[in-house]
mmCIF file of C-alpha atoms and ligand atoms in Angstrom:
data_model
loop_
_atom_site.group_PDB
_atom_site.id
_atom_site.type_symbol
_atom_site.label_atom_id
_atom_site.label_comp_id
_atom_site.label_asym_id
_atom_site.label_seq_id
_atom_site.Cartn_x
_atom_site.Cartn_y
_atom_site.Cartn_z
ATOM 1 C CA UNK A 1 107.385 196.885 122.399
ATOM 2 C CA UNK A 2 109.726 197.271 125.659
ATOM 3 C CA UNK A 3 112.493 198.780 123.825
ATOM 4 C CA UNK A 4 110.111 201.648 122.408
ATOM 5 C CA UNK A 5 109.011 202.481 126.096
ATOM 6 C CA UNK A 6 112.729 202.043 127.626
ATOM 7 C CA UNK A 7 113.808 204.469 124.786
ATOM 8 C CA UNK A 8 110.869 206.779 125.676
ATOM 9 C CA UNK A 9 111.164 206.287 128.942
ATOM 10 C CA UNK A 10 115.096 207.229 128.982
ATOM 11 C CA UNK A 11 114.243 210.411 126.847
ATOM 12 C CA UNK A 12 111.384 212.018 128.260
ATOM 13 C CA UNK A 13 111.175 213.508 131.168
ATOM 14 C CA UNK A 14 110.171 216.612 132.555
ATOM 15 C CA UNK A 15 113.374 217.897 131.544
ATOM 16 C CA UNK A 16 115.240 215.432 129.633
ATOM 17 C CA UNK A 17 117.556 212.933 131.061
ATOM 18 C CA UNK A 18 118.057 212.528 134.847
ATOM 19 C CA UNK A 19 121.489 213.593 136.568
ATOM 20 C CA UNK A 20 121.830 211.304 139.250
ATOM 21 C CA UNK A 21 122.934 213.006 142.507
ATOM 22 C CA UNK A 22 125.785 212.552 144.923
ATOM 23 C CA UNK A 23 124.617 212.564 148.330
ATOM 24 C CA UNK A 24 126.688 213.520 151.350
ATOM 25 C CA UNK A 25 125.549 212.929 155.207
ATOM 26 C CA UNK A 26 128.708 214.942 157.221
ATOM 27 C CA UNK A 27 128.779 214.102 161.338
ATOM 28 C CA UNK A 28 124.837 213.851 161.201
ATOM 29 C CA UNK A 29 123.091 214.012 164.497
ATOM 30 C CA UNK A 30 119.770 213.934 165.921
ATOM 31 C CA UNK A 31 118.110 213.274 169.079
ATOM 32 C CA UNK A 32 114.329 213.159 169.926
ATOM 33 C CA UNK A 33 114.409 214.143 173.818
ATOM 34 C CA UNK A 34 116.527 211.589 175.572
ATOM 35 C CA UNK A 35 116.491 209.369 172.111
ATOM 36 C CA UNK A 36 119.870 209.639 170.606
ATOM 37 C CA UNK A 37 117.977 208.259 166.986
ATOM 38 C CA UNK A 38 121.338 209.247 164.639
ATOM 39 C CA UNK A 39 124.690 209.717 166.191
ATOM 40 C CA UNK A 40 127.550 211.211 163.963
ATOM 41 C CA UNK A 41 126.731 209.510 160.918
ATOM 42 C CA UNK A 42 128.764 210.084 157.958
ATOM 43 C CA UNK A 43 128.031 208.486 154.874
ATOM 44 C CA UNK A 44 128.142 209.053 150.782
ATOM 45 C CA UNK A 45 125.497 207.941 148.311
ATOM 46 C CA UNK A 46 127.595 208.091 145.201
ATOM 47 C CA UNK A 47 125.472 209.347 141.844
ATOM 48 C CA UNK A 48 123.737 206.822 140.231
ATOM 49 C CA UNK A 49 124.146 204.490 143.130
ATOM 50 C CA UNK A 50 121.305 202.387 144.891
ATOM 51 C CA UNK A 51 122.574 201.488 148.632
ATOM 52 C CA UNK A 52 119.812 200.224 151.823
ATOM 53 C CA UNK A 53 120.123 201.845 154.991
ATOM 54 C CA UNK A 54 119.766 198.764 156.626
ATOM 55 C CA UNK A 55 119.479 197.832 160.510
ATOM 56 C CA UNK A 56 116.762 196.501 163.093
ATOM 57 C CA UNK A 57 113.954 198.658 164.309
ATOM 58 C CA UNK A 58 114.491 202.010 165.920
ATOM 59 C CA UNK A 59 118.210 202.034 164.748
ATOM 60 C CA UNK A 60 117.476 205.543 163.013
ATOM 61 C CA UNK A 61 117.361 204.571 159.351
ATOM 62 C CA UNK A 62 114.071 206.668 158.983
ATOM 63 C CA UNK A 63 115.321 209.538 160.358
ATOM 64 C CA UNK A 64 118.212 209.603 158.512
ATOM 65 C CA UNK A 65 115.760 209.320 155.564
ATOM 66 C CA UNK A 66 114.071 212.189 156.881
ATOM 67 C CA UNK A 67 116.870 214.350 157.219
ATOM 68 C CA UNK A 68 117.365 213.637 153.669
ATOM 69 C CA UNK A 69 114.273 214.418 152.587
ATOM 70 C CA UNK A 70 114.221 217.423 154.198
ATOM 71 C CA UNK A 71 111.309 216.397 156.987
ATOM 72 C CA UNK A 72 113.505 216.638 160.013
ATOM 73 C CA UNK A 73 116.414 218.860 160.821
ATOM 74 C CA UNK A 74 119.712 217.275 161.896
ATOM 75 C CA UNK A 75 120.563 218.935 165.187
ATOM 76 C CA UNK A 76 124.217 219.018 163.970
ATOM 77 C CA UNK A 77 126.140 217.812 161.048
ATOM 78 C CA UNK A 78 125.636 218.894 157.337
ATOM 79 C CA UNK A 79 123.703 217.182 154.503
ATOM 80 C CA UNK A 80 124.911 217.791 150.975
ATOM 81 C CA UNK A 81 123.546 217.308 147.292
ATOM 82 C CA UNK A 82 126.060 217.455 144.556
ATOM 83 C CA UNK A 83 128.444 219.603 147.219
ATOM 84 C CA UNK A 84 125.483 222.095 147.987
ATOM 85 C CA UNK A 85 124.119 222.596 151.277
ATOM 86 C CA UNK A 86 120.833 221.482 152.114
ATOM 87 C CA UNK A 87 120.845 220.930 155.861
ATOM 88 C CA UNK A 88 123.193 222.586 158.375
ATOM 89 C CA UNK A 89 124.386 225.259 160.915
ATOM 90 C CA UNK A 90 123.383 228.166 158.366
ATOM 91 C CA UNK A 91 121.039 226.982 155.977
ATOM 92 C CA UNK A 92 118.065 224.846 155.294
ATOM 93 C CA UNK A 93 116.261 223.694 151.933
ATOM 94 C CA UNK A 94 112.525 223.054 152.415
ATOM 95 C CA UNK A 95 111.677 219.417 150.597
ATOM 96 C CA UNK A 96 109.817 220.752 148.140
ATOM 97 C CA UNK A 97 113.180 222.929 146.988
ATOM 98 C CA UNK A 98 115.182 219.617 147.107
ATOM 99 C CA UNK A 99 115.497 217.548 143.565
ATOM 100 C CA UNK A 100 114.343 214.337 145.505
ATOM 101 C CA UNK A 101 111.806 211.969 144.845
ATOM 102 C CA UNK A 102 110.182 210.077 148.160
ATOM 103 C CA UNK A 103 108.354 206.624 148.494
ATOM 104 C CA UNK A 104 107.408 205.520 151.756
ATOM 105 C CA UNK A 105 105.994 202.457 153.616
ATOM 106 C CA UNK A 106 102.209 203.913 153.035
ATOM 107 C CA UNK A 107 102.639 205.134 149.659
ATOM 108 C CA UNK A 108 98.982 207.166 149.782
ATOM 109 C CA UNK A 109 97.641 207.434 146.239
ATOM 110 C CA UNK A 110 95.147 209.852 146.623
ATOM 111 C CA UNK A 111 91.947 208.218 146.523
ATOM 112 C CA UNK A 112 89.685 211.183 144.571
ATOM 113 C CA UNK A 113 92.341 211.569 141.935
ATOM 114 C CA UNK A 114 92.110 208.819 138.860
ATOM 115 C CA UNK A 115 95.206 206.584 138.392
ATOM 116 C CA UNK A 116 96.714 209.249 135.374
ATOM 117 C CA UNK A 117 96.334 211.947 137.386
ATOM 118 C CA UNK A 118 98.067 210.857 140.350
ATOM 119 C CA UNK A 119 100.816 210.076 138.286
ATOM 120 C CA UNK A 120 100.839 213.707 136.737
ATOM 121 C CA UNK A 121 100.511 215.067 140.224
ATOM 122 C CA UNK A 122 104.228 215.836 140.686
ATOM 123 C CA UNK A 123 104.366 217.555 136.969
ATOM 124 C CA UNK A 124 102.158 220.664 137.831
ATOM 125 C CA UNK A 125 104.675 223.008 136.374
ATOM 126 C CA UNK A 126 104.431 221.322 132.810
ATOM 127 C CA UNK A 127 101.538 221.848 130.673
ATOM 128 C CA UNK A 128 98.560 219.550 131.702
ATOM 129 C CA UNK A 129 98.403 217.609 127.813
ATOM 130 C CA UNK A 130 102.250 216.983 128.157
ATOM 131 C CA UNK A 131 101.899 216.182 132.178
ATOM 132 C CA UNK A 132 99.708 213.539 130.870
ATOM 133 C CA UNK A 133 101.626 212.097 128.313
ATOM 134 C CA UNK A 134 104.752 211.887 130.203
ATOM 135 C CA UNK A 135 102.325 209.931 133.217
ATOM 136 C CA UNK A 136 100.898 207.560 130.258
ATOM 137 C CA UNK A 137 104.639 206.576 129.214
ATOM 138 C CA UNK A 138 105.147 205.748 132.769
ATOM 139 C CA UNK A 139 102.225 204.065 133.486
ATOM 140 C CA UNK A 140 103.003 202.224 130.385
ATOM 141 C CA UNK A 141 106.601 201.410 131.625
ATOM 142 C CA UNK A 142 105.042 199.639 135.010
ATOM 143 C CA UNK A 143 102.551 197.752 132.613
ATOM 144 C CA UNK A 144 99.524 199.483 134.659
ATOM 145 C CA UNK A 145 98.637 201.920 131.028
ATOM 146 C CA UNK A 146 95.055 200.329 130.893
ATOM 147 C CA UNK A 147 94.107 201.580 134.125
ATOM 148 C CA UNK A 148 94.831 205.194 133.564
ATOM 149 C CA UNK A 149 91.257 206.068 133.713
ATOM 150 C CA UNK A 150 90.327 204.130 136.984
ATOM 151 C CA UNK A 151 90.589 205.026 141.141
ATOM 152 C CA UNK A 152 93.323 203.637 143.360
ATOM 153 C CA UNK A 153 90.670 201.732 144.847
ATOM 154 C CA UNK A 154 90.237 199.630 141.756
ATOM 155 C CA UNK A 155 93.880 198.327 141.737
ATOM 156 C CA UNK A 156 95.310 195.509 143.903
ATOM 157 C CA UNK A 157 98.253 196.440 146.666
ATOM 158 C CA UNK A 158 101.147 195.371 143.761
ATOM 159 C CA UNK A 159 99.545 197.572 141.435
ATOM 160 C CA UNK A 160 99.022 200.400 143.422
ATOM 161 C CA UNK A 161 103.121 200.192 144.792
ATOM 162 C CA UNK A 162 103.702 200.591 140.785
ATOM 163 C CA UNK A 163 101.454 203.399 140.301
ATOM 164 C CA UNK A 164 103.291 205.003 143.481
ATOM 165 C CA UNK A 165 106.564 204.070 142.004
ATOM 166 C CA UNK A 166 105.665 205.719 138.726
ATOM 167 C CA UNK A 167 104.254 208.474 140.463
ATOM 168 C CA UNK A 168 107.814 209.075 142.241
ATOM 169 C CA UNK A 169 110.014 208.909 139.255
ATOM 170 C CA UNK A 170 108.359 210.828 136.816
ATOM 171 C CA UNK A 171 109.457 214.462 137.617
ATOM 172 C CA UNK A 172 112.740 212.726 137.656
ATOM 173 C CA UNK A 173 114.496 213.425 140.629
ATOM 174 C CA UNK A 174 118.259 213.179 141.179
ATOM 175 C CA UNK A 175 117.896 211.440 144.455
ATOM 176 C CA UNK A 176 115.090 208.658 145.004
ATOM 177 C CA UNK A 177 114.154 208.348 148.725
ATOM 178 C CA UNK A 178 112.526 205.188 150.025
ATOM 179 C CA UNK A 179 111.191 204.002 153.082
ATOM 180 C CA UNK A 180 110.329 200.212 153.532
ATOM 181 C CA UNK A 181 108.527 200.585 150.079
ATOM 182 C CA UNK A 182 107.383 196.968 149.929
ATOM 183 C CA UNK A 183 106.564 195.970 153.349
ATOM 184 C CA UNK A 184 103.051 195.899 152.662
ATOM 185 C CA UNK A 185 103.045 193.741 149.658
ATOM 186 C CA UNK A 186 103.170 189.766 150.128
ATOM 187 C CA UNK A 187 106.486 187.615 149.749
ATOM 188 C CA UNK A 188 105.844 186.944 145.841
ATOM 189 C CA UNK A 189 104.473 190.338 144.689
ATOM 190 C CA UNK A 190 107.303 191.752 147.168
ATOM 191 C CA UNK A 191 109.598 189.954 144.612
ATOM 192 C CA UNK A 192 108.452 191.159 141.476
ATOM 193 C CA UNK A 193 107.439 194.623 142.588
ATOM 194 C CA UNK A 194 111.020 194.640 143.865
ATOM 195 C CA UNK A 195 112.655 193.673 140.473
ATOM 196 C CA UNK A 196 110.591 196.380 138.734
ATOM 197 C CA UNK A 197 111.721 198.805 140.862
ATOM 198 C CA UNK A 198 115.183 197.707 140.345
ATOM 199 C CA UNK A 199 114.599 197.960 136.698
ATOM 200 C CA UNK A 200 112.983 201.184 136.778
ATOM 201 C CA UNK A 201 115.637 202.618 139.085
ATOM 202 C CA UNK A 202 118.643 201.847 136.578
ATOM 203 C CA UNK A 203 116.865 203.190 133.765
ATOM 204 C CA UNK A 204 115.952 206.508 135.053
ATOM 205 C CA UNK A 205 119.586 206.749 136.719
ATOM 206 C CA UNK A 206 118.470 208.151 139.878
ATOM 207 C CA UNK A 207 120.760 207.277 142.948
ATOM 208 C CA UNK A 208 118.239 205.418 145.287
ATOM 209 C CA UNK A 209 118.872 205.431 149.306
ATOM 210 C CA UNK A 210 116.311 202.842 150.299
ATOM 211 C CA UNK A 211 115.497 202.003 154.029
ATOM 212 C CA UNK A 212 114.951 198.478 154.789
ATOM 213 C CA UNK A 213 115.115 196.115 157.950
ATOM 214 C CA UNK A 214 115.401 193.232 155.988
ATOM 215 C CA UNK A 215 119.075 191.940 154.821
ATOM 216 C CA UNK A 216 118.107 189.540 152.234
ATOM 217 C CA UNK A 217 116.214 192.368 150.434
ATOM 218 C CA UNK A 218 119.480 194.720 151.240
ATOM 219 C CA UNK A 219 121.630 192.377 149.530
ATOM 220 C CA UNK A 220 119.123 191.737 146.418
ATOM 221 C CA UNK A 221 119.001 195.188 145.764
ATOM 222 C CA UNK A 222 122.011 197.158 146.571
ATOM 223 C CA UNK A 223 124.974 198.520 145.103
ATOM 224 C CA UNK A 224 125.897 198.857 148.709
ATOM 225 C CA UNK A 225 124.502 198.719 152.042
ATOM 226 C CA UNK A 226 124.545 200.966 155.312
ATOM 227 C CA UNK A 227 124.418 199.216 158.204
ATOM 228 C CA UNK A 228 122.918 200.859 161.369
ATOM 229 C CA UNK A 229 122.993 199.931 164.946
ATOM 230 C CA UNK A 230 121.652 202.438 167.938
ATOM 231 C CA UNK A 231 121.834 205.329 165.583
ATOM 232 C CA UNK A 232 125.225 204.589 164.406
ATOM 233 C CA UNK A 233 127.038 203.462 161.370
ATOM 234 C CA UNK A 234 128.257 200.194 162.155
ATOM 235 C CA UNK A 235 129.461 199.015 158.579
ATOM 236 C CA UNK A 236 129.269 199.978 154.940
ATOM 237 C CA UNK A 237 130.135 198.399 151.567
ATOM 238 C CA UNK A 238 128.837 195.828 149.275
ATOM 239 C CA UNK A 239 126.572 193.429 149.998
ATOM 240 C CA UNK A 240 129.133 190.409 149.584
ATOM 241 C CA UNK A 241 131.511 192.570 151.736
ATOM 242 C CA UNK A 242 129.178 192.576 154.443
ATOM 243 C CA UNK A 243 127.957 188.930 154.257
ATOM 244 C CA UNK A 244 131.262 187.667 154.170
ATOM 245 C CA UNK A 245 133.315 190.106 156.631
ATOM 246 C CA UNK A 246 130.698 191.394 159.201
ATOM 247 C CA UNK A 247 132.366 194.212 161.004
ATOM 248 C CA UNK A 248 131.416 192.744 164.617
ATOM 249 C CA UNK A 249 129.353 189.941 166.216
ATOM 250 C CA UNK A 250 126.262 191.259 165.737
ATOM 251 C CA UNK A 251 126.505 192.369 162.044
ATOM 252 C CA UNK A 252 127.500 188.818 161.233
ATOM 253 C CA UNK A 253 123.886 187.736 163.326
ATOM 254 C CA UNK A 254 122.093 190.224 161.683
ATOM 255 C CA UNK A 255 123.051 188.925 158.228
ATOM 256 C CA UNK A 256 121.834 185.032 159.005
ATOM 257 C CA UNK A 257 121.277 182.642 161.669
ATOM 258 C CA UNK A 258 124.293 181.221 163.334
ATOM 259 C CA UNK A 259 125.971 178.440 165.893
ATOM 260 C CA UNK A 260 127.493 180.091 168.607
ATOM 261 C CA UNK A 261 130.669 177.893 170.129
ATOM 262 C CA UNK A 262 132.914 179.463 172.563
ATOM 263 C CA UNK A 263 137.013 178.901 172.524
ATOM 264 C CA UNK A 264 140.475 179.904 173.239
ATOM 265 C CA UNK A 265 143.132 181.477 170.846
ATOM 266 C CA UNK A 266 146.273 179.260 171.692
ATOM 267 C CA UNK A 267 149.092 180.444 168.993
ATOM 268 C CA UNK A 268 147.358 181.223 165.691
ATOM 269 C CA UNK A 269 144.432 178.977 166.154
ATOM 270 C CA UNK A 270 141.210 179.493 168.355
ATOM 271 C CA UNK A 271 140.491 176.035 169.837
ATOM 272 C CA UNK A 272 137.217 174.916 170.734
ATOM 273 C CA UNK A 273 135.005 171.353 171.352
ATOM 274 C CA UNK A 274 134.572 171.045 167.558
ATOM 275 C CA UNK A 275 138.601 171.572 166.802
ATOM 276 C CA UNK A 276 140.826 174.157 165.690
ATOM 277 C CA UNK A 277 139.799 177.454 163.818
ATOM 278 C CA UNK A 278 142.955 178.958 162.400
ATOM 279 C CA UNK A 279 143.833 182.862 162.414
ATOM 280 C CA UNK A 280 146.048 185.062 160.564
ATOM 281 C CA UNK A 281 147.625 186.143 163.837
ATOM 282 C CA UNK A 282 147.768 184.752 167.480
ATOM 283 C CA UNK A 283 146.997 186.066 170.856
ATOM 284 C CA UNK A 284 147.550 183.319 173.422
ATOM 285 C CA UNK A 285 145.133 182.548 176.511
ATOM 286 C CA UNK A 286 142.166 185.431 174.910
ATOM 287 C CA UNK A 287 138.678 184.121 174.698
ATOM 288 C CA UNK A 288 137.246 183.948 171.703
ATOM 289 C CA UNK A 289 133.394 183.383 170.185
ATOM 290 C CA UNK A 290 133.159 181.732 166.826
ATOM 291 C CA UNK A 291 130.109 181.955 164.813
ATOM 292 C CA UNK A 292 129.420 179.383 162.186
ATOM 293 C CA UNK A 293 126.305 179.526 159.962
ATOM 294 C CA UNK A 294 124.059 176.636 159.169
ATOM 295 C CA UNK A 295 125.099 175.970 155.728
ATOM 296 C CA UNK A 296 128.640 175.893 156.602
ATOM 297 C CA UNK A 297 128.281 172.795 158.446
ATOM 298 C CA UNK A 298 128.224 170.115 155.602
ATOM 299 C CA UNK A 299 127.947 166.469 155.442
ATOM 300 C CA UNK A 300 131.411 164.529 155.303
ATOM 301 C CA UNK A 301 132.142 160.992 154.681
ATOM 302 C CA UNK A 302 131.896 158.420 158.055
ATOM 303 C CA UNK A 303 135.366 158.448 159.953
ATOM 304 C CA UNK A 304 135.965 162.241 158.523
ATOM 305 C CA UNK A 305 135.877 165.385 160.401
ATOM 306 C CA UNK A 306 133.285 165.693 163.136
ATOM 307 C CA UNK A 307 131.017 162.895 164.641
ATOM 308 C CA UNK A 308 127.641 164.376 165.884
ATOM 309 C CA UNK A 309 124.204 163.100 166.794
ATOM 310 C CA UNK A 310 121.026 164.256 164.935
ATOM 311 C CA UNK A 311 118.095 164.686 167.145
ATOM 312 C CA UNK A 312 116.023 166.167 164.521
ATOM 313 C CA UNK A 313 116.058 166.801 160.673
ATOM 314 C CA UNK A 314 113.017 168.854 159.330
ATOM 315 C CA UNK A 315 112.715 168.845 155.458
ATOM 316 C CA UNK A 316 112.207 172.521 153.800
ATOM 317 C CA UNK A 317 112.848 171.607 150.152
ATOM 318 C CA UNK A 318 116.130 171.992 148.855
ATOM 319 C CA UNK A 319 117.856 171.680 152.679
ATOM 320 C CA UNK A 320 117.090 169.595 155.470
ATOM 321 C CA UNK A 321 117.462 171.717 158.703
ATOM 322 C CA UNK A 322 119.417 169.388 161.032
ATOM 323 C CA UNK A 323 119.672 169.785 165.113
ATOM 324 C CA UNK A 324 123.205 168.068 165.906
ATOM 325 C CA UNK A 325 124.705 167.442 169.462
ATOM 326 C CA UNK A 326 128.570 167.282 169.125
ATOM 327 C CA UNK A 327 130.943 165.917 171.958
ATOM 328 C CA UNK A 328 131.818 168.841 174.440
ATOM 329 C CA UNK A 329 128.703 171.299 173.421
ATOM 330 C CA UNK A 330 126.213 172.074 175.760
ATOM 331 C CA UNK A 331 123.987 173.062 173.160
ATOM 332 C CA UNK A 332 122.965 171.427 169.384
ATOM 333 C CA UNK A 333 123.727 173.037 167.124
ATOM 334 C CA UNK A 334 121.990 173.780 163.306
ATOM 335 C CA UNK A 335 123.377 172.515 160.166
ATOM 336 C CA UNK A 336 121.525 173.350 156.775
ATOM 337 C CA UNK A 337 122.302 169.928 154.984
ATOM 338 C CA UNK A 338 121.189 169.790 151.098
ATOM 339 C CA UNK A 339 118.358 167.535 150.934
ATOM 340 C CA UNK A 340 120.309 165.306 149.066
ATOM 341 C CA UNK A 341 122.887 164.278 151.382
ATOM 342 C CA UNK A 342 120.882 164.835 154.879
ATOM 343 C CA UNK A 343 120.935 162.620 157.616
ATOM 344 C CA UNK A 344 118.359 161.049 159.557
ATOM 345 C CA UNK A 345 117.260 161.782 162.669
ATOM 346 C CA UNK A 346 118.655 159.783 165.582
ATOM 347 C CA UNK A 347 121.209 158.995 163.513
ATOM 348 C CA UNK A 348 125.357 159.850 163.881
ATOM 349 C CA UNK A 349 126.857 161.437 161.322
ATOM 350 C CA UNK A 350 130.031 163.004 160.318
ATOM 351 C CA UNK A 351 130.387 166.978 159.561
ATOM 352 C CA UNK A 352 133.026 169.409 158.240
ATOM 353 C CA UNK A 353 133.010 172.985 158.584
ATOM 354 C CA UNK A 354 133.209 175.067 155.626
ATOM 355 C CA UNK A 355 135.919 178.029 156.588
ATOM 356 C CA UNK A 356 133.871 180.651 154.645
ATOM 357 C CA UNK A 357 130.776 180.334 157.120
ATOM 358 C CA UNK A 358 133.284 180.812 160.420
ATOM 359 C CA UNK A 359 133.809 183.920 161.928
ATOM 360 C CA UNK A 360 136.017 184.711 165.104
ATOM 361 C CA UNK A 361 135.358 187.512 167.570
ATOM 362 C CA UNK A 362 136.760 188.426 170.512
ATOM 363 C CA UNK A 363 134.452 187.655 173.702
ATOM 364 C CA UNK A 364 134.924 190.700 175.153
ATOM 365 C CA UNK A 365 135.173 193.231 172.365
ATOM 366 C CA UNK A 366 132.690 191.431 169.620
ATOM 367 C CA UNK A 367 135.605 192.360 167.044
ATOM 368 C CA UNK A 368 137.008 190.327 164.910
ATOM 369 C CA UNK A 369 140.289 188.419 165.746
ATOM 370 C CA UNK A 370 142.423 188.949 162.873
HETATM 371 P P1 ATP B 401 111.471 201.458 162.331
HETATM 372 O O1 ATP B 401 112.281 200.591 161.422
HETATM 373 O O2 ATP B 401 111.113 200.776 163.240
HETATM 374 O O3 ATP B 401 110.720 202.748 161.444
HETATM 375 P P2 ATP B 401 114.056 202.759 162.602
HETATM 376 O O4 ATP B 401 115.321 201.953 162.243
HETATM 377 O O5 ATP B 401 113.745 203.519 160.876
HETATM 378 O O6 ATP B 401 113.268 201.908 163.138
HETATM 379 P P3 ATP B 401 113.539 205.435 163.394
HETATM 380 O O7 ATP B 401 112.470 205.847 163.163
HETATM 381 O O8 ATP B 401 114.733 206.753 162.915
HETATM 382 O O9 ATP B 401 114.087 203.935 163.363
HETATM 383 O O10 ATP B 401 113.687 206.238 164.835
HETATM 384 C C1 ATP B 401 115.169 205.929 165.913
HETATM 385 C C2 ATP B 401 114.825 206.461 167.058
HETATM 386 O O11 ATP B 401 114.059 207.504 167.383
HETATM 387 C C3 ATP B 401 113.598 205.352 167.754
HETATM 388 O O12 ATP B 401 113.986 205.248 169.306
HETATM 389 C C4 ATP B 401 112.454 206.111 167.664
HETATM 390 O O13 ATP B 401 111.829 205.791 168.773
HETATM 391 C C5 ATP B 401 112.957 207.799 167.572
HETATM 392 N N1 ATP B 401 112.414 208.865 167.127
HETATM 393 C C6 ATP B 401 111.899 208.802 165.834
HETATM 394 N N2 ATP B 401 111.184 209.400 165.715
HETATM 395 C C7 ATP B 401 110.522 210.019 166.659
HETATM 396 C C8 ATP B 401 109.978 211.479 166.758
HETATM 397 N N3 ATP B 401 109.442 212.084 166.020
HETATM 398 N N4 ATP B 401 109.348 211.568 168.110
HETATM 399 C C9 ATP B 401 110.283 211.026 169.257
HETATM 400 N N5 ATP B 401 110.907 209.981 168.899
HETATM 401 C C10 ATP B 401 111.520 209.392 167.785
#
């Protein structure tokens, strides 16, 4: 059943198969009064790629997406779809002439239209019978065909979101633009709708640019992440590249909690109260900031590694979150230790530091020391 539906979904569209679009931003900038919302951003979304614009609130993600959609015009720079200029100094193609699908936070189904008519809404240029047939297939695909004749208020939030997804993909857009599409859903629902969205996007083969402020969501969804801060593109790469090789201290902090320890570069290592951390190249006398993820502090056998005093140990299921005081450090560090080997509160314990979770930055510039 699933296979048959998937095949139908793959074959039937408004005009056959989707050809994934190539989306390019070239030196795009946008100001709102004194706010530089987007500053000289260049990035490329490859055909068929699912990419996330990721960053804290106000960093310009939505503005960039709205420029792609044609809802905002860039002040400078160009936007291209498949090499064709959509927005630039001498050209502006309105949203309805761009082959894009949109899905925003407030996915707003039309309350006065039935579920099937909501989905068929974007297929107005097709004969009604054909539009309804395609809409029904889309509803089957998201498991909601039984609600076709109902109205949006009959459906739960997660179901409405799946209808919105079906509505966005039925016109077979080359590029899907999604702005925090799961933020209105509770945690458990969010994960299932997210997984379903990912499957559907892969099936339709549209390229997708999705805005989120949640690094876990971005890592779970994206082939590539574009990390933004204060209107600038800070780093782009696969989730693993960004997690393992953050471009600067703020990028490292954005992807997980970190412990921060000061050190001094001596020869080809940073010297800290926790010991020496090797560097590929030296540079004597520079002050360094060593960031250690809580999961990088591992329990060691007694007498090995560094000794600390566990002042707090909180059970969190698989892990225990420990607060540990080490000699020479003013602030305690946080360690995430598997519950099977976790120390208890009030006791001394020995730890080693996993270099995979250690990042060394120049204190002055916040750039990696390498
Ligand atoms: P959020 O996750 O909170 O939506 P964001 O990263 O998507 O944030 P944008 O919505 O793109 O950020 O906003 C970037 C900056 O531009 C912010 O400082 C915002 O206040 C400002 N801004 C965005 N749209 C407008 C507007 N229409 N008028 C004035 N300022 C705006």
